[in-house]
Coordinates of C-alpha atoms in Angstrom, one line a residue:
X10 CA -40.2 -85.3 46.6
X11 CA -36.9 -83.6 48.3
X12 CA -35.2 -84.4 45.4
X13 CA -32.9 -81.0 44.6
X14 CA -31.9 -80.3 41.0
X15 CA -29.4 -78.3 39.6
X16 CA -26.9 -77.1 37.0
X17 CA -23.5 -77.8 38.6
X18 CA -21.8 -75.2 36.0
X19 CA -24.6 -72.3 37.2
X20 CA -23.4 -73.4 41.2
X21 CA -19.8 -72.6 40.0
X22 CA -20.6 -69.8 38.0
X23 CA -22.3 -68.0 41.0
X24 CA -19.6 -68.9 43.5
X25 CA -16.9 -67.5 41.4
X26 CA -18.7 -64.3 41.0
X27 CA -19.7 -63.9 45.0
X28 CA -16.1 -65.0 45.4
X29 CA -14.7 -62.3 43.9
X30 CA -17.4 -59.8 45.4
X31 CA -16.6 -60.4 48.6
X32 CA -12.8 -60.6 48.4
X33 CA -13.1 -56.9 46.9
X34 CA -15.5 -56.1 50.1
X35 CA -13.2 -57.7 52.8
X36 CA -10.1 -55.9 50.8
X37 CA -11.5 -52.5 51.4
X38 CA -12.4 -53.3 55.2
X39 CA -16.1 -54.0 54.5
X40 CA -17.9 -55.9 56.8
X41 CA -19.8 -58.9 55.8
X42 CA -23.0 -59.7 58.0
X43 CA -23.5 -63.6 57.8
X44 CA -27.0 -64.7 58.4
X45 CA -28.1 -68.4 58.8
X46 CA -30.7 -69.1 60.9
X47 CA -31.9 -72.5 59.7
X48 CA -31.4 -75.2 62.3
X49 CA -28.8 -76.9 59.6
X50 CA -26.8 -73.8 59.1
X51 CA -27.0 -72.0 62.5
X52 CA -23.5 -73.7 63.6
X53 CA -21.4 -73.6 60.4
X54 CA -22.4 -69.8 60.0
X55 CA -21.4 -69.1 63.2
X56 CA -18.7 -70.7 63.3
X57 CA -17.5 -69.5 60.0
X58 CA -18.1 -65.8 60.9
X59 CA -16.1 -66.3 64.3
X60 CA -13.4 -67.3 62.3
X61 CA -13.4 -64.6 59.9
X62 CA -13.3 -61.9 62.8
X63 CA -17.1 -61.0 61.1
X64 CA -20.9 -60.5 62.6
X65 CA -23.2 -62.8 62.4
X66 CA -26.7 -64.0 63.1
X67 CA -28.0 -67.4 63.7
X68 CA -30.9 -67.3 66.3
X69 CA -33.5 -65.0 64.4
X70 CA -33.4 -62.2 62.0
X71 CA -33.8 -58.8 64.2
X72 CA -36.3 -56.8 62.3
X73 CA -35.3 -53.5 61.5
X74 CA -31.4 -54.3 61.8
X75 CA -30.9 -52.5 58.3
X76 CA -33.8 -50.4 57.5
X77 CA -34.0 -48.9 61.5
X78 CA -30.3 -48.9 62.1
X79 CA -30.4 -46.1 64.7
X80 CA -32.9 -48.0 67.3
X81 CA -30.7 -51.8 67.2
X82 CA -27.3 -49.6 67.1
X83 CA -29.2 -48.1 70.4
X84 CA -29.9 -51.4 72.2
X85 CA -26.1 -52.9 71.0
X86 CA -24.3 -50.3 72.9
X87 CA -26.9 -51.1 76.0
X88 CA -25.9 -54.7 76.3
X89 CA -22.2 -53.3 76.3
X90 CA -22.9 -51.3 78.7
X91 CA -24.6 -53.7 80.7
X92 CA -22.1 -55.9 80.4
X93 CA -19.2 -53.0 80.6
X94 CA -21.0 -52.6 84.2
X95 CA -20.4 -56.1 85.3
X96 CA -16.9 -56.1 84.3
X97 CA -16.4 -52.6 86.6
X98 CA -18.4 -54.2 89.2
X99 CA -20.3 -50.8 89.0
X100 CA -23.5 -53.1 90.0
X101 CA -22.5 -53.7 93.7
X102 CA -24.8 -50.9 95.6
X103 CA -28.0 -52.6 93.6
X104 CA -29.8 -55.5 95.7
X105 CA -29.3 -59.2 94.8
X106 CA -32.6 -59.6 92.9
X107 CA -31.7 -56.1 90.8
X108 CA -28.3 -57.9 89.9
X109 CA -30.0 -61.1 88.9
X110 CA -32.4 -59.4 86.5
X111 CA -29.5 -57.6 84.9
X112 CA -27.3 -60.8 84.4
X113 CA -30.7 -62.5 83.0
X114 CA -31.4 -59.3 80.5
X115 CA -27.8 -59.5 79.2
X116 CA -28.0 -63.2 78.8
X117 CA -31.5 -62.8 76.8
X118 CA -29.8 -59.6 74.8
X119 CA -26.5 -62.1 73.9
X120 CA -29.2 -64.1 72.2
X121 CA -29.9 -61.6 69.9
X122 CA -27.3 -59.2 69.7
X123 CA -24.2 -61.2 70.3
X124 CA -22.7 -62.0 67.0
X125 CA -23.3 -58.1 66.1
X126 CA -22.1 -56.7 69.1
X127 CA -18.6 -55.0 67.6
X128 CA -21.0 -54.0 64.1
X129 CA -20.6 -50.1 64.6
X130 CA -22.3 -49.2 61.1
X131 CA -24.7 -51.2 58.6
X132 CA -23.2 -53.7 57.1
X133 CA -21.4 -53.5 53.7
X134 CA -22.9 -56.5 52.5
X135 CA -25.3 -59.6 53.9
X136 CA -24.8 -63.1 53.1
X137 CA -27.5 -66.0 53.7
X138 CA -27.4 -69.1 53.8
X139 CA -31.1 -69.6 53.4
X140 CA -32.8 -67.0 50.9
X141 CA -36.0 -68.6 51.7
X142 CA -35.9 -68.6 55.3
X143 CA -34.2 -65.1 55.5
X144 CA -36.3 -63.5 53.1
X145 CA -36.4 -60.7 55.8
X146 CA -33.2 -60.1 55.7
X147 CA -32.5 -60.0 52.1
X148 CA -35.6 -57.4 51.6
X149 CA -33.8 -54.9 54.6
X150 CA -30.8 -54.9 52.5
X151 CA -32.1 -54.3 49.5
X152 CA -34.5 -51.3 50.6
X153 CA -31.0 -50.1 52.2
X154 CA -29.0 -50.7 49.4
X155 CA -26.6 -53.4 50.8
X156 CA -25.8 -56.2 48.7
X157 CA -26.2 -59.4 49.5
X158 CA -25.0 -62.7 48.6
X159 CA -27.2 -65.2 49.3
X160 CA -27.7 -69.8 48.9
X161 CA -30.3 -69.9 46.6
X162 CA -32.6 -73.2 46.7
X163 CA -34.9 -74.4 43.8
X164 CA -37.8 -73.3 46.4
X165 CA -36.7 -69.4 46.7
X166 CA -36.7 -66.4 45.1
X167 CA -33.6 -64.9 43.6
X168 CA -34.7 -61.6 42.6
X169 CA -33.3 -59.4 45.6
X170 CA -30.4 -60.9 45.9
X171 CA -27.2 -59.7 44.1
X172 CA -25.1 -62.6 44.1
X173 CA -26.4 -65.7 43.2
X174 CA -25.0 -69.4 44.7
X175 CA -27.9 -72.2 43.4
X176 CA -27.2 -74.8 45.7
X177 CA -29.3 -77.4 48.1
X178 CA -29.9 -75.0 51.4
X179 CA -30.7 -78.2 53.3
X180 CA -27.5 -80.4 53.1
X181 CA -25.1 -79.2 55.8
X182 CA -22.7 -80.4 53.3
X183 CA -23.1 -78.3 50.8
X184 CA -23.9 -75.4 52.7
X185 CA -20.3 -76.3 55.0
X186 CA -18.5 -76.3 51.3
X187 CA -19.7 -72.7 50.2
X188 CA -18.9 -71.3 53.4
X189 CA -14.8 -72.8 53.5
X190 CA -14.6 -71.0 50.0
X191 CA -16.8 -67.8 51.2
X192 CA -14.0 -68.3 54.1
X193 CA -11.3 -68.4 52.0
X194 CA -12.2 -65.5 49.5
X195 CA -12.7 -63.3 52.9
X196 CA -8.9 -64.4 54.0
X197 CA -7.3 -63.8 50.5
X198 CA -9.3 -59.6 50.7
X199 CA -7.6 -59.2 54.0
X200 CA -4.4 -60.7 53.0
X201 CA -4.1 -58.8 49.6
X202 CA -5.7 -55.6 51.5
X203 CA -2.2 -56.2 54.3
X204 CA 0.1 -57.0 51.3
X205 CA -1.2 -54.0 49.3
X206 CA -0.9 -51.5 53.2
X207 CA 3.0 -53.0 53.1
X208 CA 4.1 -52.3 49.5
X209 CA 6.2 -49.5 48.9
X210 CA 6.2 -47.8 45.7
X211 CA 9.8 -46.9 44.7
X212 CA 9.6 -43.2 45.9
X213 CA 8.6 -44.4 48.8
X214 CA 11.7 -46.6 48.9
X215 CA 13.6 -44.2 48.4
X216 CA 12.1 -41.3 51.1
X217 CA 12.7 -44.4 54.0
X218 CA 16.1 -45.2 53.1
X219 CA 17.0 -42.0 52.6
X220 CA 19.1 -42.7 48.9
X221 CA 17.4 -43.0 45.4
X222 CA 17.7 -44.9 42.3
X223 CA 20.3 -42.2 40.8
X224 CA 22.7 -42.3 44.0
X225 CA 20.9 -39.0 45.3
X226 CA 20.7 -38.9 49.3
X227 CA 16.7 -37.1 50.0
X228 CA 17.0 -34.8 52.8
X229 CA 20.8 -34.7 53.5
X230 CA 21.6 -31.6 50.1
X231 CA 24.1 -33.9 49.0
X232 CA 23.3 -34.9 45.1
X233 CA 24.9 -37.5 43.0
X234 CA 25.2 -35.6 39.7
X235 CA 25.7 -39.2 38.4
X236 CA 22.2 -38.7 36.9
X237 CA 23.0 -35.4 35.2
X238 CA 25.7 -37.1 33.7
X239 CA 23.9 -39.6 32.0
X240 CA 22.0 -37.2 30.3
X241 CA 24.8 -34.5 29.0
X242 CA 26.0 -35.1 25.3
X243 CA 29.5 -36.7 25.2
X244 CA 32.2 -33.9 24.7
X245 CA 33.7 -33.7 21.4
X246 CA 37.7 -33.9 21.8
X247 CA 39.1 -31.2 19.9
X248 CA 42.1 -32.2 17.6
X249 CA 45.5 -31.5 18.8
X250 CA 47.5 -29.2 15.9
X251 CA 51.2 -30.9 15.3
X252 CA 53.9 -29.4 16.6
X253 CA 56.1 -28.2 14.0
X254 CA 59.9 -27.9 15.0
X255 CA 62.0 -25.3 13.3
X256 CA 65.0 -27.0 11.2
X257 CA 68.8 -25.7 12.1
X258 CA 69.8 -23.3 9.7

């Protein structure tokens, strides 16, 4: 009856635990492939993904992107080359119709290869916005091993996918929501993963400023014994004997 029910607490549940997943994933440099090809999603996916500086796919599911790696890697790097050609005008000798056919392949290639054109490796995890209409994909990534997080409808089947978010797939709103706080947990992993690349430990500290804790100067052989000091026992002080002055006779 396209009515849609579900447990609000289970929606929240499963967003917190994808959250945190792929915070992790895009704080070790992972790279999350989003998938949405489902007329409602196709422009908030991409979008999203642009954004987040991560791949994408929104026009159809490329069949063998996971589980036959090799052969997709091998027609990627030949639409940069074709277009790498272009750019160097390296083109020019061919005839007018030969250049025409190129600028149509690389056009029909963008299609399908143009939000993974910069993936060098399978992806470290796949997120879909559709688990019913990407089924595809999820099964790749789960022969392969990649995890994927995945909008779950009442009409799909969670048992591939890793990380559960029940939601309505068919509401642009809802699907627009998840995907600012999938955003979000992507933007907090890089920006922990920076802070964490900037911290200094305090030997570190001390090796770039050249001086330590204790007053010591690393590098230079001159040493604070301040330190040392600390740790020797206080000196006793001895008793002074009185003088005795002989009486006049």
């Amino acid at each position: 009856d396209g009515i849609h029910i579900f447990d609000l607490a289970k929606t929240k549940e499963g967003l917190e635990a994808a959250s945190e997943f792929i915070k992790t994933t895009a704080g070790q440099k992972g790279k999350i492939l989003f998938v949405g090809t489902k007329r409602q999603a196709q422009d908030i996916v991409k979008q999203t993904a642009i954004g987040l500086g991560m791949p994408y796919l929104v026009t159809r599911w490329i069949g063998g992107l996971i589980t036959n790696w090799d052969y997709v890697y091998k027609r990627i790097e030949h639409l940069r080359d074709l277009k790498a050609g272009v750019a160097e005008n390296r083109f020019k000798d061919l005839t007018k119709k030969e250049r025409i056919l190129i600028d149509r392949e690389i056009v029909k290639m963008e299609k399908d290869f143009g939000g993974i054109e910069d993936l060098r490796e399978i992806p470290t995890a796949v997120f879909v916005a559709d688990a019913r209409k990407d089924a595809s994909a999820i099964k790749e990534a789960y022969l392969r091993g990649v995890k994927v997080i995945a909008i779950v409808d009442t009409n799909a089947d969670p048992d591939l996918v890793d990380y559960i978010i029940p939601a309505n797939d068919d509401a642009a709103r809802s699907v627009q929501l998840i995907m600012d706080i999938v955003a979000e947990a992507v933007e907090e992993g890089v920006k922990n993963k920076n802070v964490g690349a900037n911290h200094d430990s305090p030997n570190e500290k001390e090796v770039r400023s050249g001086k330590s804790e204790a007053g010591k100067e690393v590098g230079s052989g001159k040493v604070e014994i301040a330190d040392k000091v600390k740790r020797q026992k206080p000196k006793v002080k001895s008793k002074k004997k009185p003088v005795v002055i002989p009486s006049e006779k």
